Amino acid sequence: VRLPWKVEGRDSAKVLPPPEARPTQIKTPHQTEYFFADVFSRSVACIIDIVILVVAILAAASVINTIFGPTIRFDRIVATAEGSAIVDHSLIALNGFVATLLSVGYFVISWMILSASPGQLLLALQVRNAADGGTLRLSRAILRWVLLFPPFSTAAFLTTTVPGASEFIWASAPIWYLMLLATMALSPTKQGLHDRLAHSIVLRQSAHQPEVVPDERP
Amino acid sequence: MFADARTVPTGTSLEADICIIGAGAAGITLAREYIDSQFRVAVLESGDFKYDAKTQELYDGPIIGLPYFPLTAARLRYFGGTTNHWGGVCRRLADADFEPRAGIRFTGWPISRADLEPFYGPAADICQVPTKEWNLDTWLRRDRFSALPLDSNRIVTRVVQLVPESARSFDKRYRSALRQARNVTVYLHANVTEVQTDRAGTSATSVRVATLSGKRFFVRARLFVLAVGGIENPRLLLASNERWPNGIGNQNDLVGRFFSEHPRFVAGRIVPTDPAMDVGFYESHNVGDARIRAYLATSKDIQLAEGLLDTQIRLTPVYTDTFTKAAESEEVAVLRAALGSSSDEPLPDLGQHLIKVLADLSSWEKFCIPGAPLPVPYPEVIEELAQSTHVEAEKLIPVLLGDIAAAAYLEYFGAPVKSLIVTTRIEQAPNPDSRVQLIAVRDELGMRRVALDWRLSDIDWRNMQRALQILGTEVGRTGLGRLKILYEEDEPNWPEDLAGGWHLMGTTRMHDDPKRGVVDRNCRVHGMSNLFVAGSSVFPTAGSGTPTLTLVALTLRLAKHLRGELR
């Protein structure tokens, strides 16, 4: 990825705003500096997002439960005597659809409107288009979601009739995330594989106290 | 080295310093002790390296007493002997097991536990016992399970160790060492049909050997050791009647008498007060690298005070149906076999079984919402678990997580208990009427077969009942539950499920007095200068534990004694 911004040092990864936006002689009172977001803060933001999303999905499942009845029915006698529970497959499909919709909406919309998911906002992170520093376009946002949150559970569910397929999918999930973390950590711009493919970059913003500089212009 | 007795010309007389008859646990242990020594050792083994029906049939004989396993099934007649299908359960005899009991005749050993103590460690190595740790408190400190809180002055918990299945066979373990031994020759297909003595009948001079192929020869030696098990040892002595019409060592009509077993049967059932009762310690489970199991027994103090023999009380938990189904499921059996913990047999249809195992491992998926970034269970699943008691939640484990996860949970944490089946295994009181005796029918080699007349006595019945009464009192007193004793009649009424423990003991019992024993404290046959017996047939009494570790320790002690004899 070729960044049009000046990068001061490879390791410090300090990023300044684009040249045309950067003041030349007088620092503004609220100048913001951007850094490549580190792996740790991005992981924490991801965990926060997942917790929020899980709560939302559970809430949606509760609503579905209230409206359409339970997806899983436990009869204590049946459960203890035969080791079975009654499953409503149409409600499973509905739950899956709603959960996927919530997941897509949560990330894609927040990336496009706020340039950050709620978890990223809390940690002052921003997801930007690597090419021009702007917000992500819809296609890039969806691609990033697919790459970052590949719907393992949906894929696993859809392949339950294929012996071994869902187990393979679940087993590959940790490997996938380890690969993303590794590529993020090794990248000088902290772009994981998903960032490279979606042409995105994650920045951490840092507001500095204004520095008083005398105006020496005639 | 190994030799085929079928290649030895008829009429040959082979020479050795020690002639060991039988290559089972005792025979192999003894032979190993002389590898690379200055002594020439001949081991005479009836079988080959694998089971042969025709050879095994030489064991056949009628059961004329209490029902017992067919004599052709109770032991194995080939190299390695019964270790080839041994259960691998090991425990040392306790001090009290060697002591006489007031009011019970013929009890007590001429040696003490201290005499065997130096040999138990090496015996554990030979038997491949996982550790040399036998202290209950040590095991409890290491274990995730705990012992039942019973008064240890009345009912004690004891631990047995289980030898891994792959390490049990003495054939697999020691064949190579014996093959390489230049001073030890193991003759396969060599059936000893008679021990011959000098004219005075006080010294064995040779043994007569026959093969099923028709060869006949002799082995002469300075010392002879019979190590062919609790039925064949007396059979061989009784059949050796050239000088002694009643058999060698049988001047007092003791050879073959006092046949003893570990009678076992289901004697009761405990209904626990709390289904969450922790009984995992009493089931086979792993603690570190060792596999152990515990059982209950009457305490030494109670035994000596009340003149009781030892009684082993096995507790078999009956778990809720889902766990029982899970533990017995095909998926779990396949996984256990694949991990080598239950079988050495190759897996049939591995591909098909693998699919079943994978499907079972993913049972939890249907309880999670698809599309969530993580496996998130449905609200009703969370609610069900939140509203359940600990026991109810445990019952749902097989439903939610599948059979394999449930079996693993059962193995490591236990599960809700419906009841506990109480199986007693008692130390049989010495009974001269319980015996092995020759019959007129002869086997293919012309040797008289034996009949087994296993008998139990009133003492055994009372012993079992008293042990259960003590247990019942303790279970009630501690609030653990209620014990229903199945047999409360005063007169013996041995149940249909009465069985032995596949332990054949007592038929050449040890006693310093020739009128009360066949062999002396050094396992020498009374009246004979150079004929010895190895194995559990010399046990005067046997505690309630398994005999293999003790018989190997006793054989090591015999080996040490024989070194002195040979010098």
mmCIF file of N, CA, C and O in Angstrom, chain B residues 429-468:
data_model
loop_
_atom_site.group_PDB
_atom_site.id
_atom_site.type_symbol
_atom_site.label_atom_id
_atom_site.label_comp_id
_atom_site.label_asym_id
_atom_site.label_seq_id
_atom_site.Cartn_x
_atom_site.Cartn_y
_atom_site.Cartn_z
ATOM 1 N N ALA B 429 -12.151 -68.033 53.568
ATOM 2 C CA ALA B 429 -11.559 -68.721 54.715
ATOM 3 C C ALA B 429 -10.942 -70.038 54.247
ATOM 4 O O ALA B 429 -11.517 -70.721 53.398
ATOM 5 N N PRO B 430 -9.756 -70.383 54.771
ATOM 6 C CA PRO B 430 -9.127 -71.650 54.366
ATOM 7 C C PRO B 430 -10.075 -72.828 54.610
ATOM 8 O O PRO B 430 -10.592 -72.999 55.716
ATOM 9 N N ASN B 431 -10.293 -73.602 53.578
ATOM 10 C CA ASN B 431 -11.299 -74.659 53.647
ATOM 11 C C ASN B 431 -10.732 -75.919 52.989
ATOM 12 O O ASN B 431 -10.588 -75.991 51.770
ATOM 13 N N PRO B 432 -10.405 -76.922 53.811
ATOM 14 C CA PRO B 432 -9.777 -78.127 53.238
ATOM 15 C C PRO B 432 -10.678 -78.886 52.270
ATOM 16 O O PRO B 432 -10.196 -79.657 51.438
ATOM 17 N N ASP B 433 -11.981 -78.641 52.371
ATOM 18 C CA ASP B 433 -12.904 -79.339 51.476
ATOM 19 C C ASP B 433 -12.993 -78.682 50.100
ATOM 20 O O ASP B 433 -13.589 -79.248 49.174
ATOM 21 N N SER B 434 -12.463 -77.498 49.991
ATOM 22 C CA SER B 434 -12.429 -76.818 48.696
ATOM 23 C C SER B 434 -11.133 -77.265 48.025
ATOM 24 O O SER B 434 -10.038 -76.952 48.497
ATOM 25 N N ARG B 435 -11.247 -78.016 46.929
ATOM 26 C CA ARG B 435 -10.023 -78.695 46.487
ATOM 27 C C ARG B 435 -9.974 -78.985 44.995
ATOM 28 O O ARG B 435 -10.987 -78.971 44.300
ATOM 29 N N VAL B 436 -8.751 -79.287 44.598
ATOM 30 C CA VAL B 436 -8.480 -79.792 43.254
ATOM 31 C C VAL B 436 -8.078 -81.251 43.434
ATOM 32 O O VAL B 436 -7.238 -81.562 44.273
ATOM 33 N N GLN B 437 -8.681 -82.148 42.682
ATOM 34 C CA GLN B 437 -8.312 -83.545 42.836
ATOM 35 C C GLN B 437 -8.242 -84.253 41.486
ATOM 36 O O GLN B 437 -8.943 -83.879 40.536
ATOM 37 N N LEU B 438 -7.371 -85.259 41.450
ATOM 38 C CA LEU B 438 -7.222 -86.011 40.202
ATOM 39 C C LEU B 438 -8.466 -86.839 39.934
ATOM 40 O O LEU B 438 -9.104 -87.340 40.867
ATOM 41 N N ILE B 439 -8.792 -87.012 38.670
ATOM 42 C CA ILE B 439 -9.884 -87.901 38.284
ATOM 43 C C ILE B 439 -9.318 -88.968 37.339
ATOM 44 O O ILE B 439 -8.158 -88.876 36.911
ATOM 45 N N ALA B 440 -10.116 -89.935 37.039
ATOM 46 C CA ALA B 440 -9.620 -91.069 36.248
ATOM 47 C C ALA B 440 -9.369 -90.696 34.785
ATOM 48 O O ALA B 440 -8.523 -91.286 34.117
ATOM 49 N N VAL B 441 -10.087 -89.712 34.310
ATOM 50 C CA VAL B 441 -9.959 -89.320 32.893
ATOM 51 C C VAL B 441 -8.561 -88.750 32.638
ATOM 52 O O VAL B 441 -8.035 -88.007 33.466
ATOM 53 N N ARG B 442 -7.989 -89.148 31.525
ATOM 54 C CA ARG B 442 -6.633 -88.667 31.209
ATOM 55 C C ARG B 442 -6.662 -87.743 30.002
ATOM 56 O O ARG B 442 -7.545 -87.839 29.157
ATOM 57 N N ASP B 443 -5.659 -86.893 29.945
ATOM 58 C CA ASP B 443 -5.567 -85.991 28.797
ATOM 59 C C ASP B 443 -4.797 -86.668 27.669
ATOM 60 O O ASP B 443 -4.401 -87.829 27.788
ATOM 61 N N GLU B 444 -4.545 -85.938 26.599
ATOM 62 C CA GLU B 444 -3.927 -86.522 25.417
ATOM 63 C C GLU B 444 -2.515 -87.019 25.688
ATOM 64 O O GLU B 444 -1.998 -87.899 24.989
ATOM 65 N N LEU B 445 -1.882 -86.464 26.732
ATOM 66 C CA LEU B 445 -0.522 -86.881 27.059
ATOM 67 C C LEU B 445 -0.516 -88.027 28.067
ATOM 68 O O LEU B 445 0.543 -88.451 28.520
ATOM 69 N N GLY B 446 -1.698 -88.474 28.450
ATOM 70 C CA GLY B 446 -1.802 -89.586 29.380
ATOM 71 C C GLY B 446 -1.802 -89.157 30.836
ATOM 72 O O GLY B 446 -1.752 -89.981 31.745
ATOM 73 N N MET B 447 -1.841 -87.893 31.083
ATOM 74 C CA MET B 447 -1.832 -87.377 32.458
ATOM 75 C C MET B 447 -3.267 -87.261 32.965
ATOM 76 O O MET B 447 -4.156 -86.843 32.211
ATOM 77 N N ARG B 448 -3.469 -87.645 34.217
ATOM 78 C CA ARG B 448 -4.838 -87.583 34.763
ATOM 79 C C ARG B 448 -5.296 -86.131 34.875
ATOM 80 O O ARG B 448 -4.527 -85.259 35.280
ATOM 81 N N ARG B 449 -6.526 -85.932 34.487
ATOM 82 C CA ARG B 449 -7.086 -84.587 34.586
ATOM 83 C C ARG B 449 -7.504 -84.313 36.023
ATOM 84 O O ARG B 449 -7.508 -85.232 36.862
ATOM 85 N N VAL B 450 -7.863 -83.072 36.287
ATOM 86 C CA VAL B 450 -8.337 -82.720 37.632
ATOM 87 C C VAL B 450 -9.770 -82.224 37.580
ATOM 88 O O VAL B 450 -10.237 -81.721 36.549
ATOM 89 N N ALA B 451 -10.419 -82.406 38.712
ATOM 90 C CA ALA B 451 -11.744 -81.799 38.900
ATOM 91 C C ALA B 451 -11.591 -80.700 39.939
ATOM 92 O O ALA B 451 -10.804 -80.834 40.884
ATOM 93 N N LEU B 452 -12.324 -79.632 39.743
ATOM 94 C CA LEU B 452 -12.288 -78.535 40.717
ATOM 95 C C LEU B 452 -13.561 -78.574 41.549
ATOM 96 O O LEU B 452 -14.676 -78.517 41.010
ATOM 97 N N ASP B 453 -13.359 -78.689 42.851
ATOM 98 C CA ASP B 453 -14.481 -78.706 43.801
ATOM 99 C C ASP B 453 -14.362 -77.455 44.691
ATOM 100 O O ASP B 453 -13.797 -77.501 45.775
ATOM 101 N N TRP B 454 -14.891 -76.358 44.168
ATOM 102 C CA TRP B 454 -14.787 -75.090 44.919
ATOM 103 C C TRP B 454 -15.916 -75.028 45.930
ATOM 104 O O TRP B 454 -17.086 -75.195 45.576
ATOM 105 N N ARG B 455 -15.542 -74.776 47.160
ATOM 106 C CA ARG B 455 -16.558 -74.692 48.218
ATOM 107 C C ARG B 455 -16.320 -73.476 49.097
ATOM 108 O O ARG B 455 -15.184 -73.117 49.371
ATOM 109 N N LEU B 456 -17.414 -72.913 49.513
ATOM 110 C CA LEU B 456 -17.355 -71.809 50.468
ATOM 111 C C LEU B 456 -18.002 -72.278 51.764
ATOM 112 O O LEU B 456 -18.707 -73.298 51.790
ATOM 113 N N SER B 457 -17.777 -71.535 52.830
ATOM 114 C CA SER B 457 -18.273 -71.984 54.138
ATOM 115 C C SER B 457 -19.157 -70.921 54.795
ATOM 116 O O SER B 457 -19.298 -69.812 54.286
ATOM 117 N N ASP B 458 -19.697 -71.311 55.940
ATOM 118 C CA ASP B 458 -20.500 -70.357 56.723
ATOM 119 C C ASP B 458 -19.672 -69.129 57.102
ATOM 120 O O ASP B 458 -20.202 -68.021 57.214
ATOM 121 N N ILE B 459 -18.387 -69.373 57.329
ATOM 122 C CA ILE B 459 -17.515 -68.263 57.736
ATOM 123 C C ILE B 459 -17.520 -67.183 56.651
ATOM 124 O O ILE B 459 -17.609 -65.986 56.942
ATOM 125 N N ASP B 460 -17.443 -67.619 55.399
ATOM 126 C CA ASP B 460 -17.422 -66.660 54.287
ATOM 127 C C ASP B 460 -18.716 -65.857 54.231
ATOM 128 O O ASP B 460 -18.715 -64.658 53.996
ATOM 129 N N TRP B 461 -19.828 -66.552 54.449
ATOM 130 C CA TRP B 461 -21.141 -65.890 54.418
ATOM 131 C C TRP B 461 -21.252 -64.844 55.516
ATOM 132 O O TRP B 461 -21.636 -63.705 55.292
ATOM 133 N N ARG B 462 -20.869 -65.258 56.719
ATOM 134 C CA ARG B 462 -20.958 -64.342 57.870
ATOM 135 C C ARG B 462 -20.012 -63.151 57.692
ATOM 136 O O ARG B 462 -20.333 -62.028 58.057
ATOM 137 N N ASN B 463 -18.869 -63.461 57.129
ATOM 138 C CA ASN B 463 -17.875 -62.413 56.888
ATOM 139 C C ASN B 463 -18.441 -61.325 55.971
ATOM 140 O O ASN B 463 -18.329 -60.124 56.236
ATOM 141 N N MET B 464 -19.069 -61.779 54.895
ATOM 142 C CA MET B 464 -19.660 -60.849 53.927
ATOM 143 C C MET B 464 -20.762 -60.033 54.593
ATOM 144 O O MET B 464 -20.813 -58.804 54.471
ATOM 145 N N GLN B 465 -21.622 -60.718 55.332
ATOM 146 C CA GLN B 465 -22.745 -60.025 55.969
ATOM 147 C C GLN B 465 -22.287 -58.998 56.989
ATOM 148 O O GLN B 465 -22.784 -57.879 57.038
ATOM 149 N N ARG B 466 -21.317 -59.394 57.788
ATOM 150 C CA ARG B 466 -20.836 -58.476 58.836
ATOM 151 C C ARG B 466 -20.188 -57.235 58.204
ATOM 152 O O ARG B 466 -20.399 -56.115 58.678
ATOM 153 N N ALA B 467 -19.441 -57.447 57.138
ATOM 154 C CA ALA B 467 -18.803 -56.308 56.459
ATOM 155 C C ALA B 467 -19.869 -55.343 55.950
ATOM 156 O O ALA B 467 -19.734 -54.114 56.075
ATOM 157 N N LEU B 468 -20.944 -55.884 55.407
ATOM 158 C CA LEU B 468 -22.004 -55.018 54.882
ATOM 159 C C LEU B 468 -22.770 -54.315 56.003
ATOM 160 O O LEU B 468 -23.186 -53.163 55.860
#
